[in-house]
JSON list of C-alpha atoms in Angstrom, two decimals:
[
{"chain": "A", "resi": 1, "resn": "SER", "atom": "CA", "xyz": [-96.10, -37.20, 17.73]},
{"chain": "A", "resi": 2, "resn": "ALA", "atom": "CA", "xyz": [-95.75, -38.87, 14.34]},
{"chain": "A", "resi": 3, "resn": "VAL", "atom": "CA", "xyz": [-92.42, -38.94, 12.51]},
{"chain": "A", "resi": 4, "resn": "ILE", "atom": "CA", "xyz": [-92.84, -37.55, 9.02]},
{"chain": "A", "resi": 5, "resn": "SER", "atom": "CA", "xyz": [-90.34, -37.80, 6.18]},
{"chain": "A", "resi": 6, "resn": "GLN", "atom": "CA", "xyz": [-90.36, -36.19, 2.76]},
{"chain": "A", "resi": 7, "resn": "LYS", "atom": "CA", "xyz": [-88.47, -37.04, -0.40]},
{"chain": "A", "resi": 8, "resn": "PRO", "atom": "CA", "xyz": [-86.69, -35.34, -2.00]},
{"chain": "A", "resi": 9, "resn": "SER", "atom": "CA", "xyz": [-85.48, -32.83, 0.55]},
{"chain": "A", "resi": 10, "resn": "ARG", "atom": "CA", "xyz": [-84.60, -30.42, -2.24]},
{"chain": "A", "resi": 11, "resn": "ASP", "atom": "CA", "xyz": [-84.44, -30.36, -6.03]},
{"chain": "A", "resi": 12, "resn": "ILE", "atom": "CA", "xyz": [-83.59, -28.07, -8.90]},
{"chain": "A", "resi": 13, "resn": "CYS", "atom": "CA", "xyz": [-85.80, -28.62, -11.94]},
{"chain": "A", "resi": 14, "resn": "GLN", "atom": "CA", "xyz": [-86.16, -27.28, -15.43]},
{"chain": "A", "resi": 15, "resn": "ARG", "atom": "CA", "xyz": [-89.15, -25.31, -16.61]},
{"chain": "A", "resi": 16, "resn": "GLY", "atom": "CA", "xyz": [-91.89, -27.52, -18.11]},
{"chain": "A", "resi": 17, "resn": "THR", "atom": "CA", "xyz": [-90.99, -30.66, -16.19]},
{"chain": "A", "resi": 18, "resn": "SER", "atom": "CA", "xyz": [-92.83, -32.30, -13.28]},
{"chain": "A", "resi": 19, "resn": "LEU", "atom": "CA", "xyz": [-91.68, -33.36, -9.82]},
{"chain": "A", "resi": 20, "resn": "THR", "atom": "CA", "xyz": [-93.35, -35.82, -7.46]},
{"chain": "A", "resi": 21, "resn": "ILE", "atom": "CA", "xyz": [-92.84, -35.29, -3.73]},
{"chain": "A", "resi": 22, "resn": "GLN", "atom": "CA", "xyz": [-93.38, -38.15, -1.32]},
{"chain": "A", "resi": 23, "resn": "CYS", "atom": "CA", "xyz": [-94.61, -37.93, 2.27]},
{"chain": "A", "resi": 24, "resn": "GLN", "atom": "CA", "xyz": [-94.27, -40.94, 4.58]},
{"chain": "A", "resi": 25, "resn": "VAL", "atom": "CA", "xyz": [-95.56, -41.18, 8.16]},
{"chain": "A", "resi": 26, "resn": "ASP", "atom": "CA", "xyz": [-94.42, -43.77, 10.70]},
{"chain": "A", "resi": 27, "resn": "SER", "atom": "CA", "xyz": [-97.98, -44.36, 11.97]},
{"chain": "A", "resi": 28, "resn": "GLN", "atom": "CA", "xyz": [-101.48, -44.32, 10.56]},
{"chain": "A", "resi": 29, "resn": "VAL", "atom": "CA", "xyz": [-103.16, -40.91, 10.38]},
{"chain": "A", "resi": 30, "resn": "THR", "atom": "CA", "xyz": [-106.59, -39.84, 9.24]},
{"chain": "A", "resi": 31, "resn": "MET", "atom": "CA", "xyz": [-105.70, -36.48, 7.70]},
{"chain": "A", "resi": 32, "resn": "MET", "atom": "CA", "xyz": [-102.81, -35.52, 5.44]},
{"chain": "A", "resi": 33, "resn": "PHE", "atom": "CA", "xyz": [-102.31, -32.04, 4.01]},
{"chain": "A", "resi": 34, "resn": "TRP", "atom": "CA", "xyz": [-100.03, -30.34, 1.50]},
{"chain": "A", "resi": 35, "resn": "TYR", "atom": "CA", "xyz": [-98.87, -26.74, 1.91]},
{"chain": "A", "resi": 36, "resn": "ARG", "atom": "CA", "xyz": [-96.82, -24.35, -0.18]},
{"chain": "A", "resi": 37, "resn": "GLN", "atom": "CA", "xyz": [-94.48, -21.78, 1.36]},
{"chain": "A", "resi": 38, "resn": "GLN", "atom": "CA", "xyz": [-93.26, -19.27, -1.20]},
{"chain": "A", "resi": 39, "resn": "PRO", "atom": "CA", "xyz": [-89.96, -17.49, -0.50]},
{"chain": "A", "resi": 40, "resn": "GLY", "atom": "CA", "xyz": [-90.25, -15.26, 2.56]},
{"chain": "A", "resi": 41, "resn": "GLN", "atom": "CA", "xyz": [-93.96, -16.02, 2.90]},
{"chain": "A", "resi": 42, "resn": "SER", "atom": "CA", "xyz": [-96.28, -17.91, 5.20]},
{"chain": "A", "resi": 43, "resn": "LEU", "atom": "CA", "xyz": [-97.87, -21.28, 4.51]},
{"chain": "A", "resi": 44, "resn": "THR", "atom": "CA", "xyz": [-100.78, -21.72, 2.13]},
{"chain": "A", "resi": 45, "resn": "LEU", "atom": "CA", "xyz": [-102.85, -24.90, 2.08]},
{"chain": "A", "resi": 46, "resn": "ILE", "atom": "CA", "xyz": [-102.89, -26.55, -1.33]},
{"chain": "A", "resi": 47, "resn": "ALA", "atom": "CA", "xyz": [-105.15, -29.50, -0.60]},
{"chain": "A", "resi": 48, "resn": "THR", "atom": "CA", "xyz": [-106.29, -32.17, 1.82]},
{"chain": "A", "resi": 49, "resn": "ALA", "atom": "CA", "xyz": [-105.24, -35.64, 0.71]},
{"chain": "A", "resi": 50, "resn": "ASN", "atom": "CA", "xyz": [-108.12, -38.05, 1.24]},
{"chain": "A", "resi": 51, "resn": "GLN", "atom": "CA", "xyz": [-107.42, -41.75, 1.53]},
{"chain": "A", "resi": 52, "resn": "GLY", "atom": "CA", "xyz": [-109.12, -43.68, -1.25]},
{"chain": "A", "resi": 53, "resn": "SER", "atom": "CA", "xyz": [-110.71, -40.67, -2.91]},
{"chain": "A", "resi": 54, "resn": "GLU", "atom": "CA", "xyz": [-109.85, -37.48, -4.75]},
{"chain": "A", "resi": 55, "resn": "ALA", "atom": "CA", "xyz": [-108.06, -34.74, -2.86]},
{"chain": "A", "resi": 56, "resn": "THR", "atom": "CA", "xyz": [-109.92, -31.62, -1.75]},
{"chain": "A", "resi": 57, "resn": "TYR", "atom": "CA", "xyz": [-108.29, -28.53, -3.25]},
{"chain": "A", "resi": 58, "resn": "GLU", "atom": "CA", "xyz": [-108.28, -24.99, -1.90]},
{"chain": "A", "resi": 59, "resn": "SER", "atom": "CA", "xyz": [-109.24, -22.01, -3.98]},
{"chain": "A", "resi": 60, "resn": "GLY", "atom": "CA", "xyz": [-106.55, -21.20, -6.50]},
{"chain": "A", "resi": 61, "resn": "PHE", "atom": "CA", "xyz": [-105.17, -24.73, -6.72]},
{"chain": "A", "resi": 62, "resn": "VAL", "atom": "CA", "xyz": [-106.27, -27.30, -9.29]},
{"chain": "A", "resi": 63, "resn": "ILE", "atom": "CA", "xyz": [-105.79, -31.02, -9.73]},
{"chain": "A", "resi": 64, "resn": "ASP", "atom": "CA", "xyz": [-104.18, -30.71, -13.16]},
{"chain": "A", "resi": 65, "resn": "LYS", "atom": "CA", "xyz": [-101.37, -28.62, -11.71]},
{"chain": "A", "resi": 66, "resn": "PHE", "atom": "CA", "xyz": [-101.02, -30.40, -8.34]},
{"chain": "A", "resi": 67, "resn": "PRO", "atom": "CA", "xyz": [-102.22, -34.01, -8.62]},
{"chain": "A", "resi": 68, "resn": "ILE", "atom": "CA", "xyz": [-102.23, -35.77, -5.25]},
{"chain": "A", "resi": 69, "resn": "SER", "atom": "CA", "xyz": [-102.38, -39.43, -4.32]},
{"chain": "A", "resi": 70, "resn": "ARG", "atom": "CA", "xyz": [-103.19, -41.03, -0.94]},
{"chain": "A", "resi": 71, "resn": "PRO", "atom": "CA", "xyz": [-103.12, -44.79, -1.38]},
{"chain": "A", "resi": 72, "resn": "ASN", "atom": "CA", "xyz": [-103.13, -45.62, 2.36]},
{"chain": "A", "resi": 73, "resn": "LEU", "atom": "CA", "xyz": [-103.10, -44.11, 5.87]},
{"chain": "A", "resi": 74, "resn": "THR", "atom": "CA", "xyz": [-99.32, -43.54, 5.97]},
{"chain": "A", "resi": 75, "resn": "PHE", "atom": "CA", "xyz": [-98.34, -42.23, 2.52]},
{"chain": "A", "resi": 76, "resn": "SER", "atom": "CA", "xyz": [-99.15, -39.44, 0.09]},
{"chain": "A", "resi": 77, "resn": "THR", "atom": "CA", "xyz": [-97.60, -37.84, -2.97]},
{"chain": "A", "resi": 78, "resn": "LEU", "atom": "CA", "xyz": [-97.87, -34.36, -4.45]},
{"chain": "A", "resi": 79, "resn": "THR", "atom": "CA", "xyz": [-96.86, -33.73, -8.05]},
{"chain": "A", "resi": 80, "resn": "VAL", "atom": "CA", "xyz": [-96.00, -30.26, -9.27]},
{"chain": "A", "resi": 81, "resn": "SER", "atom": "CA", "xyz": [-96.74, -30.38, -12.99]},
{"chain": "A", "resi": 82, "resn": "ASN", "atom": "CA", "xyz": [-95.45, -28.35, -15.92]},
{"chain": "A", "resi": 83, "resn": "MET", "atom": "CA", "xyz": [-93.31, -26.28, -13.59]},
{"chain": "A", "resi": 84, "resn": "SER", "atom": "CA", "xyz": [-92.45, -22.63, -13.99]},
{"chain": "A", "resi": 85, "resn": "PRO", "atom": "CA", "xyz": [-90.11, -20.45, -11.89]},
{"chain": "A", "resi": 86, "resn": "GLU", "atom": "CA", "xyz": [-93.18, -19.25, -9.96]},
{"chain": "A", "resi": 87, "resn": "ASP", "atom": "CA", "xyz": [-93.47, -22.77, -8.52]},
{"chain": "A", "resi": 88, "resn": "SER", "atom": "CA", "xyz": [-90.18, -22.33, -6.67]},
{"chain": "A", "resi": 89, "resn": "SER", "atom": "CA", "xyz": [-91.22, -22.84, -3.05]},
{"chain": "A", "resi": 90, "resn": "ILE", "atom": "CA", "xyz": [-90.99, -25.09, -0.05]},
{"chain": "A", "resi": 91, "resn": "TYR", "atom": "CA", "xyz": [-93.67, -27.79, -0.16]},
{"chain": "A", "resi": 92, "resn": "LEU", "atom": "CA", "xyz": [-94.65, -29.22, 3.22]},
{"chain": "A", "resi": 93, "resn": "CYS", "atom": "CA", "xyz": [-96.66, -32.24, 4.16]},
{"chain": "A", "resi": 94, "resn": "SER", "atom": "CA", "xyz": [-98.56, -32.30, 7.46]},
{"chain": "A", "resi": 95, "resn": "VAL", "atom": "CA", "xyz": [-100.63, -34.89, 9.28]},
{"chain": "A", "resi": 96, "resn": "GLU", "atom": "CA", "xyz": [-103.40, -34.85, 11.86]},
{"chain": "A", "resi": 97, "resn": "GLY", "atom": "CA", "xyz": [-105.48, -37.41, 13.66]},
{"chain": "A", "resi": 98, "resn": "GLY", "atom": "CA", "xyz": [-103.80, -40.60, 14.72]},
{"chain": "A", "resi": 99, "resn": "VAL", "atom": "CA", "xyz": [-105.41, -44.03, 14.32]},
{"chain": "A", "resi": 100, "resn": "PRO", "atom": "CA", "xyz": [-106.90, -45.22, 16.62]},
{"chain": "A", "resi": 101, "resn": "VAL", "atom": "CA", "xyz": [-106.14, -42.29, 18.97]},
{"chain": "A", "resi": 102, "resn": "HIS", "atom": "CA", "xyz": [-107.25, -39.05, 17.40]},
{"chain": "A", "resi": 103, "resn": "THR", "atom": "CA", "xyz": [-105.25, -35.85, 17.88]},
{"chain": "A", "resi": 104, "resn": "ASP", "atom": "CA", "xyz": [-106.31, -32.32, 16.96]},
{"chain": "A", "resi": 105, "resn": "THR", "atom": "CA", "xyz": [-102.87, -31.05, 16.09]},
{"chain": "A", "resi": 106, "resn": "GLN", "atom": "CA", "xyz": [-101.06, -30.90, 12.76]},
{"chain": "A", "resi": 107, "resn": "TYR", "atom": "CA", "xyz": [-97.47, -32.05, 12.63]},
{"chain": "A", "resi": 108, "resn": "PHE", "atom": "CA", "xyz": [-95.23, -31.11, 9.75]},
{"chain": "A", "resi": 109, "resn": "GLY", "atom": "CA", "xyz": [-92.62, -32.83, 7.68]},
{"chain": "A", "resi": 110, "resn": "PRO", "atom": "CA", "xyz": [-89.22, -31.24, 7.00]},
{"chain": "A", "resi": 111, "resn": "GLY", "atom": "CA", "xyz": [-90.31, -29.84, 3.64]},
{"chain": "A", "resi": 112, "resn": "THR", "atom": "CA", "xyz": [-89.11, -30.13, 0.05]},
{"chain": "A", "resi": 113, "resn": "ARG", "atom": "CA", "xyz": [-87.23, -27.12, -1.32]},
{"chain": "A", "resi": 114, "resn": "LEU", "atom": "CA", "xyz": [-87.95, -26.76, -5.01]},
{"chain": "A", "resi": 115, "resn": "THR", "atom": "CA", "xyz": [-86.15, -24.42, -7.37]},
{"chain": "A", "resi": 116, "resn": "VAL", "atom": "CA", "xyz": [-87.37, -24.14, -10.96]},
{"chain": "A", "resi": 117, "resn": "LEU", "atom": "CA", "xyz": [-85.01, -22.66, -13.52]},
{"chain": "B", "resi": 1, "resn": "ALA", "atom": "CA", "xyz": [-114.01, -17.83, 8.75]},
{"chain": "B", "resi": 2, "resn": "GLN", "atom": "CA", "xyz": [-110.86, -17.86, 10.80]},
{"chain": "B", "resi": 3, "resn": "SER", "atom": "CA", "xyz": [-107.95, -15.48, 10.38]},
{"chain": "B", "resi": 4, "resn": "VAL", "atom": "CA", "xyz": [-104.74, -14.60, 12.19]},
{"chain": "B", "resi": 5, "resn": "THR", "atom": "CA", "xyz": [-102.75, -11.38, 12.32]},
{"chain": "B", "resi": 6, "resn": "GLN", "atom": "CA", "xyz": [-99.20, -11.32, 13.61]},
{"chain": "B", "resi": 7, "resn": "LEU", "atom": "CA", "xyz": [-98.09, -7.85, 14.58]},
{"chain": "B", "resi": 8, "resn": "GLY", "atom": "CA", "xyz": [-94.52, -7.24, 13.49]},
{"chain": "B", "resi": 9, "resn": "SER", "atom": "CA", "xyz": [-92.89, -9.18, 10.70]},
{"chain": "B", "resi": 10, "resn": "HIS", "atom": "CA", "xyz": [-89.53, -8.79, 12.39]},
{"chain": "B", "resi": 11, "resn": "VAL", "atom": "CA", "xyz": [-88.69, -8.62, 16.11]},
{"chain": "B", "resi": 12, "resn": "SER", "atom": "CA", "xyz": [-85.19, -8.12, 17.44]},
{"chain": "B", "resi": 13, "resn": "VAL", "atom": "CA", "xyz": [-84.21, -8.58, 21.10]},
{"chain": "B", "resi": 14, "resn": "SER", "atom": "CA", "xyz": [-81.01, -8.89, 23.05]},
{"chain": "B", "resi": 15, "resn": "GLU", "atom": "CA", "xyz": [-79.89, -12.19, 24.49]},
{"chain": "B", "resi": 16, "resn": "GLY", "atom": "CA", "xyz": [-81.45, -12.55, 27.95]},
{"chain": "B", "resi": 17, "resn": "ALA", "atom": "CA", "xyz": [-84.25, -10.09, 27.24]},
{"chain": "B", "resi": 18, "resn": "LEU", "atom": "CA", "xyz": [-87.96, -10.79, 27.20]},
{"chain": "B", "resi": 19, "resn": "VAL", "atom": "CA", "xyz": [-89.40, -12.15, 23.97]},
{"chain": "B", "resi": 20, "resn": "LEU", "atom": "CA", "xyz": [-92.93, -11.06, 23.05]},
{"chain": "B", "resi": 21, "resn": "LEU", "atom": "CA", "xyz": [-94.47, -12.07, 19.74]},
{"chain": "B", "resi": 22, "resn": "ARG", "atom": "CA", "xyz": [-98.00, -10.81, 19.12]},
{"chain": "B", "resi": 23, "resn": "CYS", "atom": "CA", "xyz": [-100.88, -12.73, 17.57]},
{"chain": "B", "resi": 24, "resn": "ASN", "atom": "CA", "xyz": [-104.51, -11.71, 17.22]},
{"chain": "B", "resi": 25, "resn": "TYR", "atom": "CA", "xyz": [-107.14, -14.02, 15.83]},
{"chain": "B", "resi": 26, "resn": "SER", "atom": "CA", "xyz": [-110.62, -13.91, 14.41]},
{"chain": "B", "resi": 27, "resn": "SER", "atom": "CA", "xyz": [-112.90, -16.90, 14.74]},
{"chain": "B", "resi": 28, "resn": "SER", "atom": "CA", "xyz": [-116.63, -17.48, 14.65]},
{"chain": "B", "resi": 29, "resn": "VAL", "atom": "CA", "xyz": [-116.31, -20.48, 16.98]},
{"chain": "B", "resi": 30, "resn": "PRO", "atom": "CA", "xyz": [-114.17, -21.17, 20.05]},
{"chain": "B", "resi": 31, "resn": "PRO", "atom": "CA", "xyz": [-110.74, -21.44, 18.47]},
{"chain": "B", "resi": 32, "resn": "TYR", "atom": "CA", "xyz": [-107.90, -23.86, 18.70]},
{"chain": "B", "resi": 33, "resn": "LEU", "atom": "CA", "xyz": [-104.71, -21.80, 18.52]},
{"chain": "B", "resi": 34, "resn": "PHE", "atom": "CA", "xyz": [-101.15, -22.84, 17.81]},
{"chain": "B", "resi": 35, "resn": "TRP", "atom": "CA", "xyz": [-97.65, -21.45, 17.70]},
{"chain": "B", "resi": 36, "resn": "TYR", "atom": "CA", "xyz": [-95.13, -23.11, 15.41]},
{"chain": "B", "resi": 37, "resn": "VAL", "atom": "CA", "xyz": [-91.42, -22.37, 14.96]},
{"chain": "B", "resi": 38, "resn": "GLN", "atom": "CA", "xyz": [-89.42, -22.77, 11.78]},
{"chain": "B", "resi": 39, "resn": "TYR", "atom": "CA", "xyz": [-85.64, -22.86, 12.07]},
{"chain": "B", "resi": 40, "resn": "PRO", "atom": "CA", "xyz": [-83.62, -22.07, 8.94]},
{"chain": "B", "resi": 41, "resn": "ASN", "atom": "CA", "xyz": [-83.94, -24.75, 6.28]},
{"chain": "B", "resi": 42, "resn": "GLN", "atom": "CA", "xyz": [-86.28, -26.85, 8.39]},
{"chain": "B", "resi": 43, "resn": "GLY", "atom": "CA", "xyz": [-89.99, -27.67, 8.60]},
{"chain": "B", "resi": 44, "resn": "LEU", "atom": "CA", "xyz": [-92.40, -26.41, 11.25]},
{"chain": "B", "resi": 45, "resn": "GLN", "atom": "CA", "xyz": [-92.17, -27.56, 14.85]},
{"chain": "B", "resi": 46, "resn": "LEU", "atom": "CA", "xyz": [-95.06, -27.24, 17.27]},
{"chain": "B", "resi": 47, "resn": "LEU", "atom": "CA", "xyz": [-94.23, -24.93, 20.18]},
{"chain": "B", "resi": 48, "resn": "LEU", "atom": "CA", "xyz": [-97.57, -25.02, 22.00]},
{"chain": "B", "resi": 49, "resn": "LYS", "atom": "CA", "xyz": [-101.32, -25.13, 21.51]},
{"chain": "B", "resi": 50, "resn": "TYR", "atom": "CA", "xyz": [-104.50, -23.85, 23.13]},
{"chain": "B", "resi": 51, "resn": "THR", "atom": "CA", "xyz": [-107.58, -26.08, 22.99]},
{"chain": "B", "resi": 52, "resn": "SER", "atom": "CA", "xyz": [-109.97, -24.45, 25.50]},
{"chain": "B", "resi": 53, "resn": "ALA", "atom": "CA", "xyz": [-108.38, -25.83, 28.64]},
{"chain": "B", "resi": 54, "resn": "ALA", "atom": "CA", "xyz": [-106.10, -23.58, 30.70]},
{"chain": "B", "resi": 55, "resn": "THR", "atom": "CA", "xyz": [-105.71, -20.08, 29.27]},
{"chain": "B", "resi": 56, "resn": "LEU", "atom": "CA", "xyz": [-101.97, -20.01, 30.03]},
{"chain": "B", "resi": 57, "resn": "VAL", "atom": "CA", "xyz": [-100.27, -22.60, 27.90]},
{"chain": "B", "resi": 58, "resn": "LYS", "atom": "CA", "xyz": [-96.70, -23.74, 28.41]},
{"chain": "B", "resi": 59, "resn": "GLY", "atom": "CA", "xyz": [-94.71, -25.06, 25.51]},
{"chain": "B", "resi": 60, "resn": "ILE", "atom": "CA", "xyz": [-91.27, -26.31, 24.67]},
{"chain": "B", "resi": 61, "resn": "ASN", "atom": "CA", "xyz": [-88.01, -24.38, 25.02]},
{"chain": "B", "resi": 62, "resn": "GLY", "atom": "CA", "xyz": [-89.39, -22.13, 27.79]},
{"chain": "B", "resi": 63, "resn": "PHE", "atom": "CA", "xyz": [-92.10, -20.50, 25.67]},
{"chain": "B", "resi": 64, "resn": "GLU", "atom": "CA", "xyz": [-95.63, -19.85, 26.86]},
{"chain": "B", "resi": 65, "resn": "ALA", "atom": "CA", "xyz": [-98.73, -18.13, 25.53]},
{"chain": "B", "resi": 66, "resn": "GLU", "atom": "CA", "xyz": [-101.85, -16.70, 27.10]},
{"chain": "B", "resi": 67, "resn": "PHE", "atom": "CA", "xyz": [-105.26, -16.93, 25.52]},
{"chain": "B", "resi": 68, "resn": "LYS", "atom": "CA", "xyz": [-107.27, -13.74, 26.11]},
{"chain": "B", "resi": 69, "resn": "LYS", "atom": "CA", "xyz": [-110.75, -14.00, 24.68]},
{"chain": "B", "resi": 70, "resn": "SER", "atom": "CA", "xyz": [-111.65, -10.37, 25.44]},
{"chain": "B", "resi": 71, "resn": "GLU", "atom": "CA", "xyz": [-108.66, -9.20, 23.42]},
{"chain": "B", "resi": 72, "resn": "THR", "atom": "CA", "xyz": [-108.81, -12.04, 20.83]},
{"chain": "B", "resi": 73, "resn": "SER", "atom": "CA", "xyz": [-105.10, -12.46, 21.42]},
{"chain": "B", "resi": 74, "resn": "PHE", "atom": "CA", "xyz": [-102.67, -15.33, 21.86]},
{"chain": "B", "resi": 75, "resn": "HIS", "atom": "CA", "xyz": [-99.28, -13.69, 22.38]},
{"chain": "B", "resi": 76, "resn": "LEU", "atom": "CA", "xyz": [-96.13, -15.78, 22.72]},
{"chain": "B", "resi": 77, "resn": "THR", "atom": "CA", "xyz": [-93.58, -14.97, 25.42]},
{"chain": "B", "resi": 78, "resn": "LYS", "atom": "CA", "xyz": [-90.29, -16.19, 26.79]},
{"chain": "B", "resi": 79, "resn": "PRO", "atom": "CA", "xyz": [-88.70, -14.53, 29.83]},
{"chain": "B", "resi": 80, "resn": "SER", "atom": "CA", "xyz": [-85.10, -14.74, 28.63]},
{"chain": "B", "resi": 81, "resn": "ALA", "atom": "CA", "xyz": [-84.08, -15.01, 24.99]},
{"chain": "B", "resi": 82, "resn": "HIS", "atom": "CA", "xyz": [-81.34, -17.37, 23.89]},
{"chain": "B", "resi": 83, "resn": "MET", "atom": "CA", "xyz": [-79.36, -17.23, 20.68]},
{"chain": "B", "resi": 84, "resn": "SER", "atom": "CA", "xyz": [-80.89, -20.54, 19.65]},
{"chain": "B", "resi": 85, "resn": "ASP", "atom": "CA", "xyz": [-84.35, -18.92, 19.62]},
{"chain": "B", "resi": 86, "resn": "ALA", "atom": "CA", "xyz": [-83.57, -17.11, 16.37]},
{"chain": "B", "resi": 87, "resn": "ALA", "atom": "CA", "xyz": [-86.14, -18.42, 13.90]},
{"chain": "B", "resi": 88, "resn": "GLU", "atom": "CA", "xyz": [-89.44, -17.69, 12.16]},
{"chain": "B", "resi": 89, "resn": "TYR", "atom": "CA", "xyz": [-92.53, -18.02, 14.35]},
{"chain": "B", "resi": 90, "resn": "PHE", "atom": "CA", "xyz": [-96.02, -18.67, 13.03]},
{"chain": "B", "resi": 91, "resn": "CYS", "atom": "CA", "xyz": [-99.34, -18.30, 14.85]},
{"chain": "B", "resi": 92, "resn": "ALA", "atom": "CA", "xyz": [-102.20, -20.39, 13.50]},
{"chain": "B", "resi": 93, "resn": "VAL", "atom": "CA", "xyz": [-105.91, -20.90, 14.15]},
{"chain": "B", "resi": 94, "resn": "SER", "atom": "CA", "xyz": [-107.74, -24.13, 13.45]},
{"chain": "B", "resi": 95, "resn": "GLY", "atom": "CA", "xyz": [-111.20, -24.35, 11.94]},
{"chain": "B", "resi": 96, "resn": "ALA", "atom": "CA", "xyz": [-113.02, -27.01, 9.93]},
{"chain": "B", "resi": 97, "resn": "GLN", "atom": "CA", "xyz": [-109.94, -29.23, 10.23]},
{"chain": "B", "resi": 98, "resn": "LYS", "atom": "CA", "xyz": [-107.82, -26.60, 8.47]},
{"chain": "B", "resi": 99, "resn": "LEU", "atom": "CA", "xyz": [-105.03, -24.43, 9.80]},
{"chain": "B", "resi": 100, "resn": "VAL", "atom": "CA", "xyz": [-104.91, -20.77, 8.89]},
{"chain": "B", "resi": 101, "resn": "PHE", "atom": "CA", "xyz": [-101.49, -19.21, 9.43]},
{"chain": "B", "resi": 102, "resn": "GLY", "atom": "CA", "xyz": [-100.39, -15.72, 10.18]},
{"chain": "B", "resi": 103, "resn": "GLN", "atom": "CA", "xyz": [-97.69, -14.09, 8.08]},
{"chain": "B", "resi": 104, "resn": "GLY", "atom": "CA", "xyz": [-94.96, -15.03, 10.48]},
{"chain": "B", "resi": 105, "resn": "THR", "atom": "CA", "xyz": [-92.55, -13.09, 12.70]},
{"chain": "B", "resi": 106, "resn": "ARG", "atom": "CA", "xyz": [-88.81, -13.39, 12.25]},
{"chain": "B", "resi": 107, "resn": "LEU", "atom": "CA", "xyz": [-87.07, -13.27, 15.63]},
{"chain": "B", "resi": 108, "resn": "THR", "atom": "CA", "xyz": [-83.49, -12.07, 15.73]},
{"chain": "B", "resi": 109, "resn": "ILE", "atom": "CA", "xyz": [-81.39, -12.34, 18.89]},
{"chain": "B", "resi": 110, "resn": "ASN", "atom": "CA", "xyz": [-78.59, -9.84, 19.40]},
{"chain": "B", "resi": 111, "resn": "PRO", "atom": "CA", "xyz": [-75.57, -10.94, 21.45]}
]
C-alpha cells in the first residue's frame, strides 16, 4: 500500500486565521480525498481532490471555507479558512487507485490534529 | 445510497475473550465493505476488506469478518482479545468511489 504523510501533524491556531494541510504520497494515485473527524465522531468526507481541476465537495462543505489543491498525482493540500473553534478536528487525507495498477481500497494518512482557540 | 450501522458504540471484553463487533450495511448495489482500526492519536489502518470474493475474509492481527448478504451484515471477530486490540473500529461501505463510515465502536480490553 502507499505511504502517506501529512504536515503538520498537529497545530493550535487562533480564531480567524487559516491553516494549510499538506498530503504527500510516495507513489502516483488517481484519487485523493479529504475527511474531517470531529472529536469523538466518525469520519465525514469533505471533498475529492481532482488532479488538474476543481475539487468535488460534499454537501455542507464549500470551496471558500475548504479550498483544495491537487497539482499532481502525489500531492494535495487542504486549507481551513477563517477558522473558528468548531473547526477543531482531525483532518485526514486518503488515497485510492494506484497508477498504473488500480486498487479499490482507500488508505489513510496519519491525520492532522487541529485545535482552534 | 449506501449506509452503515455499527451496533454498540462501546464494547468491553476481557483479555483472551472473543471479540465481536457488529456492522450492518445498506446498499443498492453489491457492496465493497471494509473494516478500519484507529489507534489513539493515529490515522486509520485497513484491517480487512470484502470485494465479492470469499464471504469469509481474513485480515491483519487475527481479525476476520463474514459477509452475510441475507442479513446485510459484516461483523468483525477475533477469537482471543489482546490488550493491544484496544482501539476504535470503523466499518465502511464503498459506493461511487466514496466511503461511507459507521459511527465507530470503541473496543476496551480488560486485563
